[in-house]
């Protein structure tokens, strides 16, 4: 059974930092892309950052220069370092991984940025 377990969310003041982690288990095939999406209240889920197995990153314009995605392929884990957080970054952050064309999702972790 595939499981994605996210951690690291919480409450932080504007300008602060958080680091999200997501560990994938139960996937017997090689994971290709890993990444993060987020969904703010009343809004659609949107891409935050993804990274291919070879390390090529892709960021939403709104987080470029502030967020950094990284991964540990040996541990099937993806990270999201979030710096200079803004109130508009407040959302539930979802981890996602893709293996053999199937996209899996975590249950999400809440990030709240206070002004």
C-alpha positions as MATLAB code, in Angstrom:
seq = 'XXXXXXXXXXXXXXXXXXXXXXXXXXXXXXXXXXXXXXXXXXXXXXXXXXXXXXXXXXXXXXXXXXXXXXXXXXXXXXXXXXXXXXXXXXXXXXXXXXXXXXXXXXXXXXXXXXX';
ca = [
       0.000    0.000    0.000;
       1.395    3.345   -1.068;
       1.770    5.919    1.663;
       3.045    9.468    1.534;
       3.647   10.925    4.972;
       4.157   14.675    5.174;
       5.581   16.571    8.114;
       6.893   19.998    8.974;
       3.826   22.189    8.621;
       2.762   24.654   11.264;
       2.296   28.286   12.202;
       4.994   30.815   11.399;
       5.243   34.578   11.230;
       5.707   36.368    7.942;
       9.358   36.337    6.959;
       9.973   33.059    8.723;
      10.927   29.642    7.426;
       9.591   26.120    7.454;
      10.840   22.854    6.022;
       8.396   20.262    4.788;
       9.288   16.612    4.383;
       7.478   13.784    2.648;
       8.470   10.140    2.834;
       7.013    7.698    0.333;
       6.630    4.018    1.107;
       5.041    1.024   -0.524;
       6.063    2.033   -4.062;
       7.930   -0.821   -5.645;
       8.688    0.934   -8.917;
      11.181    3.713   -9.463;
       9.770    7.087   -8.517;
      10.104    9.670  -11.250;
       8.813   13.091  -10.299;
       8.340   14.233   -6.708;
       6.895   17.516   -5.628;
       4.532   19.745   -3.759;
       1.194   21.362   -4.487;
      -0.865   23.585   -2.245;
      -4.474   24.582   -1.819;
      -5.533   27.744   -0.067;
      -9.088   28.166    1.281;
     -11.512   28.797   -1.545;
      -8.871   28.274   -4.223;
      -7.860   25.485   -6.547;
      -4.886   23.272   -5.868;
      -1.778   24.692   -7.511;
       1.725   23.531   -8.228;
       4.420   24.785   -5.877;
       7.502   22.862   -6.961;
       8.423   19.570   -8.566;
      11.670   17.810   -9.250;
      12.580   15.018  -11.637;
      14.574   12.007  -10.546;
      17.665   13.552  -12.089;
      17.172   16.709  -10.040;
      15.683   19.160  -12.512;
      13.403   21.492  -10.530;
      10.323   23.414  -11.576;
       8.875   26.202   -9.445;
       5.754   28.291   -9.474;
       6.616   31.918  -10.184;
       5.176   32.935   -6.832;
       7.777   30.928   -4.886;
      10.882   31.290   -7.053;
      13.806   32.541   -5.034;
      12.112   31.716   -1.730;
      11.406   27.972   -1.839;
      13.835   25.171   -2.603;
      12.882   21.609   -3.430;
      15.228   18.705   -2.892;
      14.984   14.944   -2.690;
      16.780   11.895   -1.399;
      16.171    9.107   -3.890;
      17.627    6.475   -1.580;
      15.032    7.365    1.044;
      12.180    8.155   -1.375;
      11.857   11.461    0.410;
      11.232   14.956   -0.906;
      11.753   18.197    0.962;
      10.561   21.754    0.562;
      12.548   24.501    2.243;
      10.364   27.572    2.490;
      11.985   30.893    3.336;
      10.672   34.450    3.467;
       7.178   33.134    3.971;
       4.247   35.414    3.226;
       0.642   35.308    4.453;
      -0.397   34.354    0.926;
       1.620   31.142    1.306;
      -0.959   29.946    3.805;
      -2.411   26.696    2.484;
      -2.539   22.964    2.860;
       0.574   21.587    1.201;
       0.315   18.224   -0.527;
       3.175   15.938   -1.411;
       2.965   14.084   -4.703;
       5.059   11.417   -6.385;
       4.764    9.791   -9.790;
       5.793    6.247  -10.593;
       5.001    4.405  -13.839;
       2.697    7.213  -14.819;
       0.616    6.974  -11.664;
       0.458   10.044   -9.442;
       0.104    9.525   -5.721;
      -0.884   12.137   -3.158;
      -0.318   12.677    0.529;
      -3.033   13.837    2.903;
      -1.539   17.287    3.247;
       0.045   19.409    5.937;
      -1.201   22.843    6.942;
       1.069   25.846    6.697;
      -0.200   29.059    8.268;
       1.720   32.303    7.891;
       0.637   35.132   10.153;
       1.133   38.777    9.255;
];
